[in-house]
């Protein structure tokens, strides 16, 4: 059974033939030390109490490699070709794919492409930015990623510039007969007054082989910067997906993310943002739709460090089969962060007798002139609404489906990219878990 | 094997030979905790062997436990060997001789609460047996309770007089392995209350330790056991609004409630122990385990007003085991000065059609830190379970903190759980409105806070509620302005 030591020895082997600047080598060294010190988290760790990563620890992964032989139409369908449009930075099994990527004309100074290319083109900026937002001291998976990452996407928008078309970052995974591991690393930097619209998209092509994507995405936003972010997780049903997204926002910036989680067997999304300036707006939304044995966990952390900031969170989950959905959201308000307005909502719909939902909406407040609320519900659809539809001659199962669709649709409608929204609406209908609870009850 | 048996035998004999035999003459044990101390304690109290064994089992288990640190509290290290685990109840002559010997600040508070003079004397620990009416009142009450078959006595008395009942229910809700402080309590509990309400009996009065003879000095490790037999009803009051004089810094109490089929228990607490001074010095550390078990159709209701103690660590919980059982938790927790409170509840829904309500009001002022921590668990078989939780926090001043950590776990699709929480500042417009009408800031704050807590206060028995209201006002004095 592989364990922490295996990762360390693998690191030692890999670091021998690496050709990297010394600061980066040091950074990786510190990261692997941090990882070794922390080890994989267990459920005794409060931050991981609802998600066991035992299956990840016990799997023997190889590095993802080579381009898979996937028919192009399949790839296109999986990557929402045509629907999203704009610039695409695509990776197949952790390697940049020229074939699937296309980057159109960009304004002066804007960079969209591979992180490794950004490192070559702007070595100073790269050194200034990498791993400055996502720390490794208290995050074993981020530490692992920092030690091992090979490539990833980078979006850099300098002062006052904007990218009008969506930047679509795609990670496609198709294993070749063996469980693989990859550590995608994304860096999104928007300087003052910059604007961008980014979709982070994970697609698995395998039906049954396990693989592990350990992602870190860092977002740095200057003053008045504007970022619209969508994370679309459609890993294969046997995949492990652990993602850490760390955001740092400066004054008057506006950040919005929407995390749509449909695939994966064990999925963990950590979003954490530091509001380091006044008049910031930060929105975190999410929807997960799980069935079978899927386990999806969202951990969010919003740190209000300065006065007059607003944050909004809405997470919804639909759980069928033997699935489990976890939401853990923490709003932290620093002593100086007066006039904070924070709102957090978690809503979960249980569709089966074997499904479990865990909600942990948390408030930690040290300032007095604030307005902070959170709400969490776990349960069933409104019986009056169900009755209304039934009274109009709609069958029970159908009525149920309509209401579940409406429940989830609310989150899909928040997606700004029209193509992505339409595709997902269609996908949602196809994916709605069966309300087995109804059948059991009748 | 033989060797170890021999050693074991030797050890057992050793402990029997020495240990408590000499100690039994003393009135207070020297500080320290070991098996001999527990044996001696048990012997002093003339406890049966099974109870001594139970205490020892708890102690041995406790040795392998660590003091929990997950709560949002800063606790300075506690030296468990520096505590004396037995002190004979103090004779009243040692107490102050008259009210003039009492700290004037405490007296002022008594006056503000409007406590009658004789009661003030009793609270302050003055020997008033001869003149104090309530002693005779208590005797009358007790006769009335006996008539109905209700047993209400001190825990030690219950162990002597009703060993079967104690043996049956002790540890049935809070096992001796439960948690660090409960286990410590199981090993060394000093005394407490025991109450048994027989089948179908409705207890005609609010029971309170106040009406119990020999209630004095139950010590720092209090143990309460309340058993309500089928279809009975009892309302129990614990604590007192007046500040309590107490030399012990660490308190680790355990309260167990057993509500059998159709029974109802209402448990109200007002806790106002010494909170320490403005620098956070002194003050009681209050680590309490309170839990009730509700069988079919039973109802448990916890109401608490927590204004005292430097540290409050307390989670009155309901195990809703029987179908159709109901759990309630109403709480006001106020932390001012440098007080820290981490309190909440656990509602464990096991039976079908179980319902629970949580209403928690947290108030933080000055340097106080107030945390609500609670869990709602709907088990796999708890069909149609329902929970509603509301946790509101009010902040006064920019140096305090209010935190909410709810844990919601649902494993049944027919369960319905709603949780709402809000945190906000005391409304300045409301204060202004009151000031404009000639009401002082302090009175205005007291009024607003009482309005904020109304949902909880109205759950308290009447006399208690009136005192609790005054208490909130007094505890907040000087926090706004």
PDB file of N, CA, C and O in Angstrom, chain B residues 402-451:
ATOM      1  N   UNK B 402     -18.729  36.634  18.079  1.00  0.00           N
ATOM      2  CA  UNK B 402     -19.886  35.741  18.086  1.00  0.00           C
ATOM      3  C   UNK B 402     -19.699  34.714  16.982  1.00  0.00           C
ATOM      4  O   UNK B 402     -19.416  35.082  15.848  1.00  0.00           O
ATOM      5  N   UNK B 403     -19.815  33.461  17.323  1.00  0.00           N
ATOM      6  CA  UNK B 403     -19.528  32.406  16.358  1.00  0.00           C
ATOM      7  C   UNK B 403     -20.625  31.352  16.352  1.00  0.00           C
ATOM      8  O   UNK B 403     -21.237  31.090  17.364  1.00  0.00           O
ATOM      9  N   UNK B 404     -20.844  30.784  15.195  1.00  0.00           N
ATOM     10  CA  UNK B 404     -21.891  29.780  15.065  1.00  0.00           C
ATOM     11  C   UNK B 404     -21.330  28.572  14.324  1.00  0.00           C
ATOM     12  O   UNK B 404     -20.850  28.715  13.198  1.00  0.00           O
ATOM     13  N   UNK B 405     -21.370  27.422  14.935  1.00  0.00           N
ATOM     14  CA  UNK B 405     -20.873  26.214  14.282  1.00  0.00           C
ATOM     15  C   UNK B 405     -21.909  25.096  14.344  1.00  0.00           C
ATOM     16  O   UNK B 405     -21.826  24.219  15.200  1.00  0.00           O
ATOM     17  N   UNK B 406     -22.880  25.122  13.471  1.00  0.00           N
ATOM     18  CA  UNK B 406     -23.862  24.034  13.496  1.00  0.00           C
ATOM     19  C   UNK B 406     -23.402  22.843  12.668  1.00  0.00           C
ATOM     20  O   UNK B 406     -22.725  23.022  11.648  1.00  0.00           O
ATOM     21  N   UNK B 407     -23.729  21.658  13.106  1.00  0.00           N
ATOM     22  CA  UNK B 407     -23.440  20.447  12.355  1.00  0.00           C
ATOM     23  C   UNK B 407     -24.783  19.803  12.030  1.00  0.00           C
ATOM     24  O   UNK B 407     -25.526  19.460  12.936  1.00  0.00           O
ATOM     25  N   UNK B 408     -25.053  19.648  10.759  1.00  0.00           N
ATOM     26  CA  UNK B 408     -26.337  19.077  10.368  1.00  0.00           C
ATOM     27  C   UNK B 408     -26.076  17.814   9.555  1.00  0.00           C
ATOM     28  O   UNK B 408     -25.418  17.865   8.526  1.00  0.00           O
ATOM     29  N   UNK B 409     -26.570  16.690  10.026  1.00  0.00           N
ATOM     30  CA  UNK B 409     -26.331  15.424   9.343  1.00  0.00           C
ATOM     31  C   UNK B 409     -27.649  14.705   9.153  1.00  0.00           C
ATOM     32  O   UNK B 409     -28.308  14.350  10.129  1.00  0.00           O
ATOM     33  N   UNK B 410     -28.022  14.503   7.907  1.00  0.00           N
ATOM     34  CA  UNK B 410     -29.307  13.879   7.632  1.00  0.00           C
ATOM     35  C   UNK B 410     -29.099  12.622   6.815  1.00  0.00           C
ATOM     36  O   UNK B 410     -28.458  12.648   5.767  1.00  0.00           O
ATOM     37  N   UNK B 411     -29.647  11.512   7.300  1.00  0.00           N
ATOM     38  CA  UNK B 411     -29.494  10.247   6.599  1.00  0.00           C
ATOM     39  C   UNK B 411     -30.824   9.672   6.179  1.00  0.00           C
ATOM     40  O   UNK B 411     -30.915   8.505   5.846  1.00  0.00           O
ATOM     41  N   UNK B 412     -31.878  10.460   6.271  1.00  0.00           N
ATOM     42  CA  UNK B 412     -33.185   9.953   5.905  1.00  0.00           C
ATOM     43  C   UNK B 412     -33.882  10.992   5.039  1.00  0.00           C
ATOM     44  O   UNK B 412     -33.987  12.155   5.427  1.00  0.00           O
ATOM     45  N   UNK B 413     -34.369  10.572   3.848  1.00  0.00           N
ATOM     46  CA  UNK B 413     -34.909  11.563   2.915  1.00  0.00           C
ATOM     47  C   UNK B 413     -36.201  12.206   3.391  1.00  0.00           C
ATOM     48  O   UNK B 413     -36.562  13.273   2.918  1.00  0.00           O
ATOM     49  N   UNK B 414     -36.913  11.583   4.321  1.00  0.00           N
ATOM     50  CA  UNK B 414     -38.157  12.203   4.767  1.00  0.00           C
ATOM     51  C   UNK B 414     -37.901  13.189   5.911  1.00  0.00           C
ATOM     52  O   UNK B 414     -38.811  13.841   6.384  1.00  0.00           O
ATOM     53  N   UNK B 415     -36.652  13.266   6.325  1.00  0.00           N
ATOM     54  CA  UNK B 415     -36.326  14.215   7.387  1.00  0.00           C
ATOM     55  C   UNK B 415     -36.350  15.632   6.860  1.00  0.00           C
ATOM     56  O   UNK B 415     -36.099  15.867   5.678  1.00  0.00           O
ATOM     57  N   UNK B 416     -36.658  16.552   7.726  1.00  0.00           N
ATOM     58  CA  UNK B 416     -36.651  17.944   7.290  1.00  0.00           C
ATOM     59  C   UNK B 416     -35.943  18.790   8.335  1.00  0.00           C
ATOM     60  O   UNK B 416     -36.348  18.831   9.489  1.00  0.00           O
ATOM     61  N   UNK B 417     -34.887  19.413   7.903  1.00  0.00           N
ATOM     62  CA  UNK B 417     -34.069  20.167   8.843  1.00  0.00           C
ATOM     63  C   UNK B 417     -33.895  21.582   8.329  1.00  0.00           C
ATOM     64  O   UNK B 417     -33.581  21.791   7.161  1.00  0.00           O
ATOM     65  N   UNK B 418     -34.140  22.519   9.192  1.00  0.00           N
ATOM     66  CA  UNK B 418     -33.936  23.908   8.797  1.00  0.00           C
ATOM     67  C   UNK B 418     -33.058  24.573   9.843  1.00  0.00           C
ATOM     68  O   UNK B 418     -33.280  24.411  11.039  1.00  0.00           O
ATOM     69  N   UNK B 419     -32.098  25.302   9.368  1.00  0.00           N
ATOM     70  CA  UNK B 419     -31.237  26.021  10.301  1.00  0.00           C
ATOM     71  C   UNK B 419     -31.114  27.455   9.832  1.00  0.00           C
ATOM     72  O   UNK B 419     -30.874  27.718   8.673  1.00  0.00           O
ATOM     73  N   UNK B 420     -31.297  28.363  10.753  1.00  0.00           N
ATOM     74  CA  UNK B 420     -31.162  29.773  10.410  1.00  0.00           C
ATOM     75  C   UNK B 420     -30.302  30.434  11.447  1.00  0.00           C
ATOM     76  O   UNK B 420     -30.441  30.147  12.636  1.00  0.00           O
ATOM     77  N   UNK B 421     -29.449  31.304  11.030  1.00  0.00           N
ATOM     78  CA  UNK B 421     -28.655  32.021  12.010  1.00  0.00           C
ATOM     79  C   UNK B 421     -28.406  33.424  11.519  1.00  0.00           C
ATOM     80  O   UNK B 421     -28.287  33.672  10.324  1.00  0.00           O
ATOM     81  N   UNK B 422     -28.332  34.331  12.437  1.00  0.00           N
ATOM     82  CA  UNK B 422     -27.999  35.692  12.052  1.00  0.00           C
ATOM     83  C   UNK B 422     -27.123  36.310  13.128  1.00  0.00           C
ATOM     84  O   UNK B 422     -27.181  35.916  14.283  1.00  0.00           O
ATOM     85  N   UNK B 423     -26.308  37.236  12.717  1.00  0.00           N
ATOM     86  CA  UNK B 423     -25.456  37.949  13.665  1.00  0.00           C
ATOM     87  C   UNK B 423     -25.577  39.423  13.361  1.00  0.00           C
ATOM     88  O   UNK B 423     -25.438  39.821  12.210  1.00  0.00           O
ATOM     89  N   UNK B 424     -25.876  40.199  14.335  1.00  0.00           N
ATOM     90  CA  UNK B 424     -25.953  41.627  14.062  1.00  0.00           C
ATOM     91  C   UNK B 424     -25.656  42.427  15.309  1.00  0.00           C
ATOM     92  O   UNK B 424     -25.570  41.905  16.404  1.00  0.00           O
ATOM     93  N   UNK B 425     -25.540  43.710  15.106  1.00  0.00           N
ATOM     94  CA  UNK B 425     -25.212  44.635  16.165  1.00  0.00           C
ATOM     95  C   UNK B 425     -26.487  45.002  16.907  1.00  0.00           C
ATOM     96  O   UNK B 425     -27.571  44.925  16.338  1.00  0.00           O
ATOM     97  N   UNK B 426     -26.331  45.418  18.142  1.00  0.00           N
ATOM     98  CA  UNK B 426     -27.507  45.937  18.845  1.00  0.00           C
ATOM     99  C   UNK B 426     -27.980  47.180  18.087  1.00  0.00           C
ATOM    100  O   UNK B 426     -27.189  47.995  17.638  1.00  0.00           O
ATOM    101  N   UNK B 427     -29.286  47.269  17.900  1.00  0.00           N
ATOM    102  CA  UNK B 427     -29.830  48.292  17.023  1.00  0.00           C
ATOM    103  C   UNK B 427     -29.743  49.689  17.651  1.00  0.00           C
ATOM    104  O   UNK B 427     -30.388  49.978  18.655  1.00  0.00           O
ATOM    105  N   UNK B 428     -28.966  50.560  17.017  1.00  0.00           N
ATOM    106  CA  UNK B 428     -28.762  51.902  17.577  1.00  0.00           C
ATOM    107  C   UNK B 428     -30.020  52.754  17.487  1.00  0.00           C
ATOM    108  O   UNK B 428     -30.262  53.593  18.338  1.00  0.00           O
ATOM    109  N   UNK B 429     -30.814  52.502  16.453  1.00  0.00           N
ATOM    110  CA  UNK B 429     -32.069  53.256  16.322  1.00  0.00           C
ATOM    111  C   UNK B 429     -32.975  52.976  17.511  1.00  0.00           C
ATOM    112  O   UNK B 429     -33.639  53.870  18.027  1.00  0.00           O
ATOM    113  N   UNK B 430     -33.003  51.723  17.913  1.00  0.00           N
ATOM    114  CA  UNK B 430     -33.848  51.354  19.049  1.00  0.00           C
ATOM    115  C   UNK B 430     -33.363  52.021  20.326  1.00  0.00           C
ATOM    116  O   UNK B 430     -34.162  52.517  21.114  1.00  0.00           O
ATOM    117  N   UNK B 431     -32.047  52.045  20.496  1.00  0.00           N
ATOM    118  CA  UNK B 431     -31.504  52.712  21.688  1.00  0.00           C
ATOM    119  C   UNK B 431     -31.870  54.192  21.659  1.00  0.00           C
ATOM    120  O   UNK B 431     -32.339  54.754  22.644  1.00  0.00           O
ATOM    121  N   UNK B 432     -31.702  54.771  20.482  1.00  0.00           N
ATOM    122  CA  UNK B 432     -32.011  56.194  20.320  1.00  0.00           C
ATOM    123  C   UNK B 432     -33.476  56.471  20.651  1.00  0.00           C
ATOM    124  O   UNK B 432     -33.809  57.411  21.362  1.00  0.00           O
ATOM    125  N   UNK B 433     -34.341  55.629  20.155  1.00  0.00           N
ATOM    126  CA  UNK B 433     -35.778  55.775  20.390  1.00  0.00           C
ATOM    127  C   UNK B 433     -36.075  55.783  21.889  1.00  0.00           C
ATOM    128  O   UNK B 433     -36.826  56.610  22.390  1.00  0.00           O
ATOM    129  N   UNK B 434     -35.448  54.871  22.605  1.00  0.00           N
ATOM    130  CA  UNK B 434     -35.658  54.786  24.053  1.00  0.00           C
ATOM    131  C   UNK B 434     -35.097  56.010  24.758  1.00  0.00           C
ATOM    132  O   UNK B 434     -35.740  56.596  25.632  1.00  0.00           O
ATOM    133  N   UNK B 435     -33.893  56.422  24.351  1.00  0.00           N
ATOM    134  CA  UNK B 435     -33.233  57.565  24.975  1.00  0.00           C
ATOM    135  C   UNK B 435     -34.105  58.818  24.834  1.00  0.00           C
ATOM    136  O   UNK B 435     -34.249  59.590  25.770  1.00  0.00           O
ATOM    137  N   UNK B 436     -34.679  58.937  23.664  1.00  0.00           N
ATOM    138  CA  UNK B 436     -35.517  60.068  23.323  1.00  0.00           C
ATOM    139  C   UNK B 436     -36.714  60.156  24.269  1.00  0.00           C
ATOM    140  O   UNK B 436     -37.237  61.215  24.543  1.00  0.00           O
ATOM    141  N   UNK B 437     -37.144  59.008  24.739  1.00  0.00           N
ATOM    142  CA  UNK B 437     -38.287  58.970  25.637  1.00  0.00           C
ATOM    143  C   UNK B 437     -37.853  58.932  27.106  1.00  0.00           C
ATOM    144  O   UNK B 437     -38.604  58.525  27.974  1.00  0.00           O
ATOM    145  N   UNK B 438     -36.619  59.350  27.327  1.00  0.00           N
ATOM    146  CA  UNK B 438     -36.148  59.502  28.695  1.00  0.00           C
ATOM    147  C   UNK B 438     -35.707  58.227  29.371  1.00  0.00           C
ATOM    148  O   UNK B 438     -35.586  58.170  30.585  1.00  0.00           O
ATOM    149  N   UNK B 439     -35.487  57.184  28.593  1.00  0.00           N
ATOM    150  CA  UNK B 439     -35.013  55.941  29.198  1.00  0.00           C
ATOM    151  C   UNK B 439     -33.490  55.927  29.099  1.00  0.00           C
ATOM    152  O   UNK B 439     -32.933  56.222  28.044  1.00  0.00           O
ATOM    153  N   UNK B 440     -32.830  55.596  30.183  1.00  0.00           N
ATOM    154  CA  UNK B 440     -31.365  55.626  30.175  1.00  0.00           C
ATOM    155  C   UNK B 440     -30.820  54.560  29.229  1.00  0.00           C
ATOM    156  O   UNK B 440     -31.493  53.578  28.937  1.00  0.00           O
ATOM    157  N   UNK B 441     -29.591  54.778  28.784  1.00  0.00           N
ATOM    158  CA  UNK B 441     -28.995  53.832  27.828  1.00  0.00           C
ATOM    159  C   UNK B 441     -28.996  52.421  28.403  1.00  0.00           C
ATOM    160  O   UNK B 441     -29.327  51.455  27.730  1.00  0.00           O
ATOM    161  N   UNK B 442     -28.636  52.348  29.695  1.00  0.00           N
ATOM    162  CA  UNK B 442     -28.559  51.027  30.301  1.00  0.00           C
ATOM    163  C   UNK B 442     -29.902  50.317  30.316  1.00  0.00           C
ATOM    164  O   UNK B 442     -30.000  49.138  30.002  1.00  0.00           O
ATOM    165  N   UNK B 443     -30.927  51.072  30.682  1.00  0.00           N
ATOM    166  CA  UNK B 443     -32.261  50.460  30.683  1.00  0.00           C
ATOM    167  C   UNK B 443     -32.680  50.075  29.274  1.00  0.00           C
ATOM    168  O   UNK B 443     -33.325  49.053  29.056  1.00  0.00           O
ATOM    169  N   UNK B 444     -32.305  50.929  28.319  1.00  0.00           N
ATOM    170  CA  UNK B 444     -32.676  50.653  26.932  1.00  0.00           C
ATOM    171  C   UNK B 444     -32.011  49.361  26.464  1.00  0.00           C
ATOM    172  O   UNK B 444     -32.654  48.495  25.866  1.00  0.00           O
ATOM    173  N   UNK B 445     -30.723  49.230  26.774  1.00  0.00           N
ATOM    174  CA  UNK B 445     -30.005  48.025  26.371  1.00  0.00           C
ATOM    175  C   UNK B 445     -30.643  46.795  27.006  1.00  0.00           C
ATOM    176  O   UNK B 445     -30.921  45.784  26.351  1.00  0.00           O
ATOM    177  N   UNK B 446     -30.925  46.929  28.290  1.00  0.00           N
ATOM    178  CA  UNK B 446     -31.536  45.826  29.011  1.00  0.00           C
ATOM    179  C   UNK B 446     -32.871  45.438  28.368  1.00  0.00           C
ATOM    180  O   UNK B 446     -33.199  44.267  28.204  1.00  0.00           O
ATOM    181  N   UNK B 447     -33.628  46.448  27.977  1.00  0.00           N
ATOM    182  CA  UNK B 447     -34.932  46.206  27.371  1.00  0.00           C
ATOM    183  C   UNK B 447     -34.791  45.508  26.006  1.00  0.00           C
ATOM    184  O   UNK B 447     -35.481  44.547  25.710  1.00  0.00           O
ATOM    185  N   UNK B 448     -33.850  46.012  25.220  1.00  0.00           N
ATOM    186  CA  UNK B 448     -33.659  45.449  23.878  1.00  0.00           C
ATOM    187  C   UNK B 448     -33.160  44.008  23.973  1.00  0.00           C
ATOM    188  O   UNK B 448     -33.636  43.113  23.272  1.00  0.00           O
ATOM    189  N   UNK B 449     -32.229  43.792  24.898  1.00  0.00           N
ATOM    190  CA  UNK B 449     -31.688  42.443  25.060  1.00  0.00           C
ATOM    191  C   UNK B 449     -32.786  41.487  25.527  1.00  0.00           C
ATOM    192  O   UNK B 449     -32.896  40.361  25.053  1.00  0.00           O
ATOM    193  N   UNK B 450     -33.615  41.972  26.438  1.00  0.00           N
ATOM    194  CA  UNK B 450     -34.697  41.116  26.901  1.00  0.00           C
ATOM    195  C   UNK B 450     -35.681  40.784  25.785  1.00  0.00           C
ATOM    196  O   UNK B 450     -36.219  39.682  25.732  1.00  0.00           O
ATOM    197  N   UNK B 451     -35.893  41.753  24.906  1.00  0.00           N
ATOM    198  CA  UNK B 451     -36.760  41.494  23.758  1.00  0.00           C
ATOM    199  C   UNK B 451     -36.138  40.460  22.838  1.00  0.00           C
ATOM    200  O   UNK B 451     -36.796  39.535  22.363  1.00  0.00           O
TER     201      UNK B 451
END
